[in-house]
JSON list of C-alpha atoms in Angstrom, two decimals:
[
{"chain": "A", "resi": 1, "resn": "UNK", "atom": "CA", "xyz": [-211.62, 37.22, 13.85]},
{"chain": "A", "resi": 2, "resn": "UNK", "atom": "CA", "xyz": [-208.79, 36.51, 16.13]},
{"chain": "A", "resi": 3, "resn": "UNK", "atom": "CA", "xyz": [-207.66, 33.25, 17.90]},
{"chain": "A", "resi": 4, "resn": "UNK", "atom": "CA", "xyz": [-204.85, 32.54, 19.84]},
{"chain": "A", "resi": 5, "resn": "UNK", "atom": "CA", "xyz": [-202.65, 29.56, 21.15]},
{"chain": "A", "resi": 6, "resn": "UNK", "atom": "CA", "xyz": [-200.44, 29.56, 24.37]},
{"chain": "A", "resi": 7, "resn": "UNK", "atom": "CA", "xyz": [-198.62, 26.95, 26.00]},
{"chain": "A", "resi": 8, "resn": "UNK", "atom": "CA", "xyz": [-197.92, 26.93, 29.91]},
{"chain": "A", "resi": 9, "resn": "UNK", "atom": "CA", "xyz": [-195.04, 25.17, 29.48]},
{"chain": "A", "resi": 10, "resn": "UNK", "atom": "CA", "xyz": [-192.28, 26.76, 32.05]},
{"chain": "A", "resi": 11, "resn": "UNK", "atom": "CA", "xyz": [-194.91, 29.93, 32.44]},
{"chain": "A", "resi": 12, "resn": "UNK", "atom": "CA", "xyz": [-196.44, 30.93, 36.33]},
{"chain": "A", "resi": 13, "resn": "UNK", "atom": "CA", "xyz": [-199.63, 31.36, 36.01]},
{"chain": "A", "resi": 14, "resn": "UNK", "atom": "CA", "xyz": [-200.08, 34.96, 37.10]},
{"chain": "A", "resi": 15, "resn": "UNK", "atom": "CA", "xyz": [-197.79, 35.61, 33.69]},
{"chain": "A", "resi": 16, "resn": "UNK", "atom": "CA", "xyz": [-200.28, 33.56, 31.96]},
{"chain": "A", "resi": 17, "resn": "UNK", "atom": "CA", "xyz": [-203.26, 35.25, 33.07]},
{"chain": "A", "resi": 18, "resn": "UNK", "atom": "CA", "xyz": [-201.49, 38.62, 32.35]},
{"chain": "A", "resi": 19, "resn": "UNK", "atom": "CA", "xyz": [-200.71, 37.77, 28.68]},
{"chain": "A", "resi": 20, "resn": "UNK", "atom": "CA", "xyz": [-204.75, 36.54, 28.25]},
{"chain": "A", "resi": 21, "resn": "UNK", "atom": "CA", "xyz": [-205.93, 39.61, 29.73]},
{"chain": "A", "resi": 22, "resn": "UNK", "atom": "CA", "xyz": [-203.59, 41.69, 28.07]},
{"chain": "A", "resi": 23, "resn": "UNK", "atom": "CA", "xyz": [-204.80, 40.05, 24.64]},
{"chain": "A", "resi": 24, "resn": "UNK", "atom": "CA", "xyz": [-208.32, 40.48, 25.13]},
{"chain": "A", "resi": 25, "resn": "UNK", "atom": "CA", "xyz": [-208.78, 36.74, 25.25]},
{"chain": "A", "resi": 26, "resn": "UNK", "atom": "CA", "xyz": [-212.44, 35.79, 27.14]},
{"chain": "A", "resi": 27, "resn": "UNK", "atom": "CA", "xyz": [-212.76, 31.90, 26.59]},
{"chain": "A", "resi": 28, "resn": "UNK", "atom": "CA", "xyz": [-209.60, 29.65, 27.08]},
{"chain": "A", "resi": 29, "resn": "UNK", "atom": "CA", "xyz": [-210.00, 26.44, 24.79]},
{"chain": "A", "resi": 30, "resn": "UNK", "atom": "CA", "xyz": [-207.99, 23.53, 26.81]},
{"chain": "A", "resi": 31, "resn": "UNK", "atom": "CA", "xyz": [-207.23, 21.52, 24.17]},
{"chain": "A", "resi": 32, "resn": "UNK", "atom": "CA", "xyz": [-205.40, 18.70, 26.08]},
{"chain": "A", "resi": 33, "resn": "UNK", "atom": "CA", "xyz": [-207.06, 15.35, 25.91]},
{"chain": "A", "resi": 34, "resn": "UNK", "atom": "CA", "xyz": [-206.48, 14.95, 29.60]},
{"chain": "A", "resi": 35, "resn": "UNK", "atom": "CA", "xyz": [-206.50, 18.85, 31.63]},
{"chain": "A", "resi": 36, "resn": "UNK", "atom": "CA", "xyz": [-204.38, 17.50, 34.76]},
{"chain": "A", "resi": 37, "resn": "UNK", "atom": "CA", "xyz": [-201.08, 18.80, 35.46]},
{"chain": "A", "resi": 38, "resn": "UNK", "atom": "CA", "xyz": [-198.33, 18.13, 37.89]},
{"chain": "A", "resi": 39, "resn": "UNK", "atom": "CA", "xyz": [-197.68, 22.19, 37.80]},
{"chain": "A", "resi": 40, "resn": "UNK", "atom": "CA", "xyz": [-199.74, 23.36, 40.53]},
{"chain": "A", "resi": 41, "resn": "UNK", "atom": "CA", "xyz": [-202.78, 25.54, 39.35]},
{"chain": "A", "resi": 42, "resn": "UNK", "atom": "CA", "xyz": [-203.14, 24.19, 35.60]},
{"chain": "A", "resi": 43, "resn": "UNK", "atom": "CA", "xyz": [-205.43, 21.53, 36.01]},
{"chain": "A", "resi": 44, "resn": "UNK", "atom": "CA", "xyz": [-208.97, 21.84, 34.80]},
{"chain": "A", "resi": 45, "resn": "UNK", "atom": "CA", "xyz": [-210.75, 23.38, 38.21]},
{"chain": "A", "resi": 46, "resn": "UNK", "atom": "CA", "xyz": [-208.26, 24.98, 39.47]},
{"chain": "A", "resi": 47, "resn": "UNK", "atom": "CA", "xyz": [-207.47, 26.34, 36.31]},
{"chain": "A", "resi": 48, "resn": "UNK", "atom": "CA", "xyz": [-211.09, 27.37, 35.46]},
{"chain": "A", "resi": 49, "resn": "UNK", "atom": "CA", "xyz": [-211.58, 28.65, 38.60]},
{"chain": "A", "resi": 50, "resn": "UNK", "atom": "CA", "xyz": [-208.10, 30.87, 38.60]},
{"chain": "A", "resi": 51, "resn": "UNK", "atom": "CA", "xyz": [-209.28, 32.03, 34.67]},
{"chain": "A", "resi": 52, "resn": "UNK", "atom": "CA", "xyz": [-212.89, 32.89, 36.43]},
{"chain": "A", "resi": 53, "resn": "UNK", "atom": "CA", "xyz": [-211.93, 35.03, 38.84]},
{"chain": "A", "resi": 54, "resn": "UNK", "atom": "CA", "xyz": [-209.59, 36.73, 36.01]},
{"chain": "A", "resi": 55, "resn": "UNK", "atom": "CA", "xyz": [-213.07, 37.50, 34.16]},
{"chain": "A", "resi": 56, "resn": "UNK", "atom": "CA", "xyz": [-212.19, 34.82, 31.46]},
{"chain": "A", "resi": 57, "resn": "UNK", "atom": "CA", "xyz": [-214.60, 31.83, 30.92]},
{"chain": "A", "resi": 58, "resn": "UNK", "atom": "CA", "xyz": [-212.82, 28.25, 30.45]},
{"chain": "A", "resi": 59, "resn": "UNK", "atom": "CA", "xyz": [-213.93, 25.47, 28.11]},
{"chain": "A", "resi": 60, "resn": "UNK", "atom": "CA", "xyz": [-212.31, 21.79, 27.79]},
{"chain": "A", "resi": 61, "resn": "UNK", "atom": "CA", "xyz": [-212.28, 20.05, 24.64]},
{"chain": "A", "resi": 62, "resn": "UNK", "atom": "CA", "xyz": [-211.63, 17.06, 24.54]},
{"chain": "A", "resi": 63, "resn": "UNK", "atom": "CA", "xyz": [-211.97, 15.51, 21.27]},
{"chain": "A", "resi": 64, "resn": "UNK", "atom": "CA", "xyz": [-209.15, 17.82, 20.31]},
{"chain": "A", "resi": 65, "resn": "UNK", "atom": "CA", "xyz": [-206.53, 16.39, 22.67]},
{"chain": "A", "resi": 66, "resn": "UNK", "atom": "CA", "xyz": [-203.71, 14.36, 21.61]},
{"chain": "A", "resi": 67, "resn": "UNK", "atom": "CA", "xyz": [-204.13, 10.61, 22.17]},
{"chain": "A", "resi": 68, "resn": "UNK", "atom": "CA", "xyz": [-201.42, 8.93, 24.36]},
{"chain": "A", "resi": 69, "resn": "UNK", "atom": "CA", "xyz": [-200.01, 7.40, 21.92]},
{"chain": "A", "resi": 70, "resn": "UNK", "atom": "CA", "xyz": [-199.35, 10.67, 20.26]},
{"chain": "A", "resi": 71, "resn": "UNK", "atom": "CA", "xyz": [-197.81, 12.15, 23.76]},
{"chain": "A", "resi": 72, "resn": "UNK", "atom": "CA", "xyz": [-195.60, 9.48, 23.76]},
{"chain": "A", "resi": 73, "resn": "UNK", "atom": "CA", "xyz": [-193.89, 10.19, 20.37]},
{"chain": "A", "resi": 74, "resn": "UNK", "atom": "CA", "xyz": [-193.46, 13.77, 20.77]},
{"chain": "A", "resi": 75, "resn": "UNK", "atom": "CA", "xyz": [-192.14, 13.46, 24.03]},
{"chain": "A", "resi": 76, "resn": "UNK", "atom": "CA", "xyz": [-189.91, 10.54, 22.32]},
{"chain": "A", "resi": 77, "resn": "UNK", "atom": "CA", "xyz": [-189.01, 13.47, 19.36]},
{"chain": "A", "resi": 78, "resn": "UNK", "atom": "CA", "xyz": [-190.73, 11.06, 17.16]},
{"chain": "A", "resi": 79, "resn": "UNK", "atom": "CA", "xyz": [-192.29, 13.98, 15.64]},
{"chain": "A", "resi": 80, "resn": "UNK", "atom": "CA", "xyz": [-193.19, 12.69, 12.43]},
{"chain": "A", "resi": 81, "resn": "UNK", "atom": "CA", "xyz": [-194.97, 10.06, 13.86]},
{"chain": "A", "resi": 82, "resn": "UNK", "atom": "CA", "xyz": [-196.84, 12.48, 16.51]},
{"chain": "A", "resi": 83, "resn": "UNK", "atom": "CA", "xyz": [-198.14, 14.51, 13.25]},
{"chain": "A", "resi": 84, "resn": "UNK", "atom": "CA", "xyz": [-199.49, 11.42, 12.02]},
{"chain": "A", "resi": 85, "resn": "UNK", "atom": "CA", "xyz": [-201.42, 10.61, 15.34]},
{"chain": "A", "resi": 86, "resn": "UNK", "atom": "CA", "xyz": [-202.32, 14.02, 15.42]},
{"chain": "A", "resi": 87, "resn": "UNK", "atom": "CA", "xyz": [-203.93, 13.99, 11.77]},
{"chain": "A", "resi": 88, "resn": "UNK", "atom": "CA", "xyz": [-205.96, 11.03, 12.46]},
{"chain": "A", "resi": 89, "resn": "UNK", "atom": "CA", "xyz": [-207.17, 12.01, 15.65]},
{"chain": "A", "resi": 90, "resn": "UNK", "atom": "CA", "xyz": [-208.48, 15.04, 14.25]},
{"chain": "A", "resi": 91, "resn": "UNK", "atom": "CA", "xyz": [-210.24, 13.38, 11.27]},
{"chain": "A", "resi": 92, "resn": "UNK", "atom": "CA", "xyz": [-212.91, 11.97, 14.51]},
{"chain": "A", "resi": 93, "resn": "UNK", "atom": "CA", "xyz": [-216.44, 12.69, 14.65]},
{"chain": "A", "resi": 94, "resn": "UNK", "atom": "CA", "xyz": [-215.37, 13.88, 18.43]},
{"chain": "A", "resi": 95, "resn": "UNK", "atom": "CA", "xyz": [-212.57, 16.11, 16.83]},
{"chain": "A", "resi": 96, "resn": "UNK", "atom": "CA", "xyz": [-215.21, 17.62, 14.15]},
{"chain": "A", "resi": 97, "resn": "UNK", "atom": "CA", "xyz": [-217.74, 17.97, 17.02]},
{"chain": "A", "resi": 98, "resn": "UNK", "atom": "CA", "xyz": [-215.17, 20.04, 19.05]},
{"chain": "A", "resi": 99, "resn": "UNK", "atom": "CA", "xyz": [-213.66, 22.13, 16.15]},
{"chain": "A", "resi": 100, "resn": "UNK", "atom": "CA", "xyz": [-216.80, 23.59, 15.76]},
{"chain": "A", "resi": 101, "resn": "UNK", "atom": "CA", "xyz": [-217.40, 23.98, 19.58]},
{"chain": "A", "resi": 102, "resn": "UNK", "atom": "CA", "xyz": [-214.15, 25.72, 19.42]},
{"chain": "A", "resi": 103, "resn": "UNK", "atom": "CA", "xyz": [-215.22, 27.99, 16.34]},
{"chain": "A", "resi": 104, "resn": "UNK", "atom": "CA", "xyz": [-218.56, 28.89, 17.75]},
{"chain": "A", "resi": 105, "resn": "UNK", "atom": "CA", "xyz": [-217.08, 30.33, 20.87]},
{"chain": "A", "resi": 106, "resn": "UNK", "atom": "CA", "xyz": [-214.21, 32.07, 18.92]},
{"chain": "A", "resi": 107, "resn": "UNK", "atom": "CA", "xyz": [-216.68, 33.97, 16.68]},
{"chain": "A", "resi": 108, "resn": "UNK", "atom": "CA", "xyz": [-218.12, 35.24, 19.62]},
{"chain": "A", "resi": 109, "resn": "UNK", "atom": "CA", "xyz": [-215.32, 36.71, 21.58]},
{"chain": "A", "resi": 110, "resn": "UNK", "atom": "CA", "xyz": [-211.68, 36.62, 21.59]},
{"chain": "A", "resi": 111, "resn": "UNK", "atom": "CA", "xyz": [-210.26, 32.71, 22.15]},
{"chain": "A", "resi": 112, "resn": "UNK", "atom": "CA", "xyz": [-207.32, 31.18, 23.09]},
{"chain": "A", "resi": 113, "resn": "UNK", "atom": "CA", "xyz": [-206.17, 27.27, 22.73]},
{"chain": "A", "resi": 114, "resn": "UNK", "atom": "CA", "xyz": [-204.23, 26.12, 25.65]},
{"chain": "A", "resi": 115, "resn": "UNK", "atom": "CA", "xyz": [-202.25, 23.44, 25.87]},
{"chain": "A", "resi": 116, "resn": "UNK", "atom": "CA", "xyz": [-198.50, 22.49, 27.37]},
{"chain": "A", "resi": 117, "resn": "UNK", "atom": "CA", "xyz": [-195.91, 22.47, 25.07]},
{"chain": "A", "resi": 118, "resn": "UNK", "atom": "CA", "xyz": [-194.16, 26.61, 25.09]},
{"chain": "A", "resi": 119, "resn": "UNK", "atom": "CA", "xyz": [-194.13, 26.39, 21.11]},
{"chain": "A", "resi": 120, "resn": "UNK", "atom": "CA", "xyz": [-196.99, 25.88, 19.18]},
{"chain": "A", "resi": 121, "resn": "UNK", "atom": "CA", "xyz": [-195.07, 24.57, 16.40]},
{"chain": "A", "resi": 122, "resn": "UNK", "atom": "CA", "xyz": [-194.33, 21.71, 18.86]},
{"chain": "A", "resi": 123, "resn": "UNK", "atom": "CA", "xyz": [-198.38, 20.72, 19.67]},
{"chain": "A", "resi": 124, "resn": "UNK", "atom": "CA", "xyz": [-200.89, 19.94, 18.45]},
{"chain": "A", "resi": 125, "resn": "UNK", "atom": "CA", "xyz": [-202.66, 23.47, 18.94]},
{"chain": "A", "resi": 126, "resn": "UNK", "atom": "CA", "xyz": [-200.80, 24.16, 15.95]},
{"chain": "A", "resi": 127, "resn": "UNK", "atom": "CA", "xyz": [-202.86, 21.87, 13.71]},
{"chain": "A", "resi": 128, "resn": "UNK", "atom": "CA", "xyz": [-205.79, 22.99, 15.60]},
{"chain": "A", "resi": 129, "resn": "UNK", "atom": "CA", "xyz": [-205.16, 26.22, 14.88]},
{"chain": "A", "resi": 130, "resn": "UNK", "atom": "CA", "xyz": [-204.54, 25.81, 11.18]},
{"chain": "A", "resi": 131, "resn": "UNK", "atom": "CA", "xyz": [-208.06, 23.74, 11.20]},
{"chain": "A", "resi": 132, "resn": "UNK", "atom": "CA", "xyz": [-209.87, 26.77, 12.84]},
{"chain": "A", "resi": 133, "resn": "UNK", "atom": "CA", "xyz": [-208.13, 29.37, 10.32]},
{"chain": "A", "resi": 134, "resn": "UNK", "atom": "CA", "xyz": [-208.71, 27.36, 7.14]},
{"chain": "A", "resi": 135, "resn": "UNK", "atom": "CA", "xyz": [-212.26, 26.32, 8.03]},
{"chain": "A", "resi": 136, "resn": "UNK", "atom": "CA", "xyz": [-213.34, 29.35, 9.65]},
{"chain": "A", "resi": 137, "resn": "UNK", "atom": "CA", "xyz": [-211.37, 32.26, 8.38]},
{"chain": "A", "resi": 138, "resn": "UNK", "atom": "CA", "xyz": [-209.32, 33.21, 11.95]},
{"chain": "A", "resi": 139, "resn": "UNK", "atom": "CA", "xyz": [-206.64, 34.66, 12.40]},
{"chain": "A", "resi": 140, "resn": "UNK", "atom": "CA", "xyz": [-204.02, 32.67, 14.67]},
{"chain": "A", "resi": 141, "resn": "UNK", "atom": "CA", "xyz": [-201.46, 34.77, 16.69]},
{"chain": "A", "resi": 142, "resn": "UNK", "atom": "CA", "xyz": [-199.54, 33.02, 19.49]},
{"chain": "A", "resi": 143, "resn": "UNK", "atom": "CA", "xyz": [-199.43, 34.60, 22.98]},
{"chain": "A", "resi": 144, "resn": "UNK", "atom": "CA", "xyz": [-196.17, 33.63, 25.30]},
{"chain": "A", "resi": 145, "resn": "UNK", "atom": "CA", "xyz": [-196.39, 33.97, 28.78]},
{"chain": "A", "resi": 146, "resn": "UNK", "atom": "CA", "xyz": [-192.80, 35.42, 29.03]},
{"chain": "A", "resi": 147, "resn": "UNK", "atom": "CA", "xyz": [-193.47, 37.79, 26.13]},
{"chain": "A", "resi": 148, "resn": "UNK", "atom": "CA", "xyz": [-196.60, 38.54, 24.75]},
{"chain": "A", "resi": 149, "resn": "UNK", "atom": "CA", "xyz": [-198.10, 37.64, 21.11]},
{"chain": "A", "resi": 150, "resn": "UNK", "atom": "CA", "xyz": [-195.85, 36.69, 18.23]},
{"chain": "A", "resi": 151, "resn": "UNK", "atom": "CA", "xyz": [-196.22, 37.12, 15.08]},
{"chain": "A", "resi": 152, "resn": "UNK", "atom": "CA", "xyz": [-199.52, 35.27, 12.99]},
{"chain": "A", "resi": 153, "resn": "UNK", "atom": "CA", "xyz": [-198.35, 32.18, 11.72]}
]
């Protein structure tokens, strides 16, 4: 089973749409604790309603979003610190409820986490990730907007 991560960090959103298509991807997983943007188009309904017309369904989860707090250190580079928020967020009821939102609709079809940050190993949709690999057996590839899929990680 496959799952992938993008970020829209820097990315149009035609390119965006390209690389989910391209990947087979037909449920994005908006993994942001808050789905508003200031880059036009990648809020939640504009967003969902850009992905629908694409043929792709949209789902926000919110109990695996990073706290604020946790926002705040990785946008301070207090990374080690953002891990930490991270971890404990995801040890939630909300977080467990989510993850296996998320791992229902992966089995399915093809899924993609989305969230900002360009590199996964800068967000949280790393951890995620790892979560919905170890628990469920998936394996992660992340898609770049510029690019296409790298490597599994």
């Amino acid at each position: 089973m496959q799952l992938y991560t993008i970020g829209y960090e820097g990315a149009a959103l035609p390119g965006l749409i390209g690389v989910l298509t391209a990947a087979g991807v037909h449920t994005v997983l908006d993994v942001r604790e808050l789905p508003l943007s200031r880059r036009a188009g990648f809020s939640k309904r504009p967003l969902a309603a850009t992905l629908a017309e694409a043929g792709i369904g949209y789902l926000h989860l919110k109990g695996l979003g990073t706290p604020k707090e946790g926002r705040l250190a990785n946008r301070a580079g207090r990374m080690e610190a953002f891990w930490r928020i991270v971890d404990d967020s995801l040890a939630t009821p909300e977080a467990a409820h989510d993850l296996a939102r998320a791992a229902a609709v992966a089995a399915e079809a093809p899924a993609c986490l989305l969230c900002f940050e360009a590199r996964p190993h800068d967000c949280h949709r790393l951890r995620v990730a790892e979560l919905l690999a170890a628990g469920h057996g998936f394996a992660v590839r992340h898609l770049d907007p510029a690019a296409g899929a790298d490597p599994a990680f």
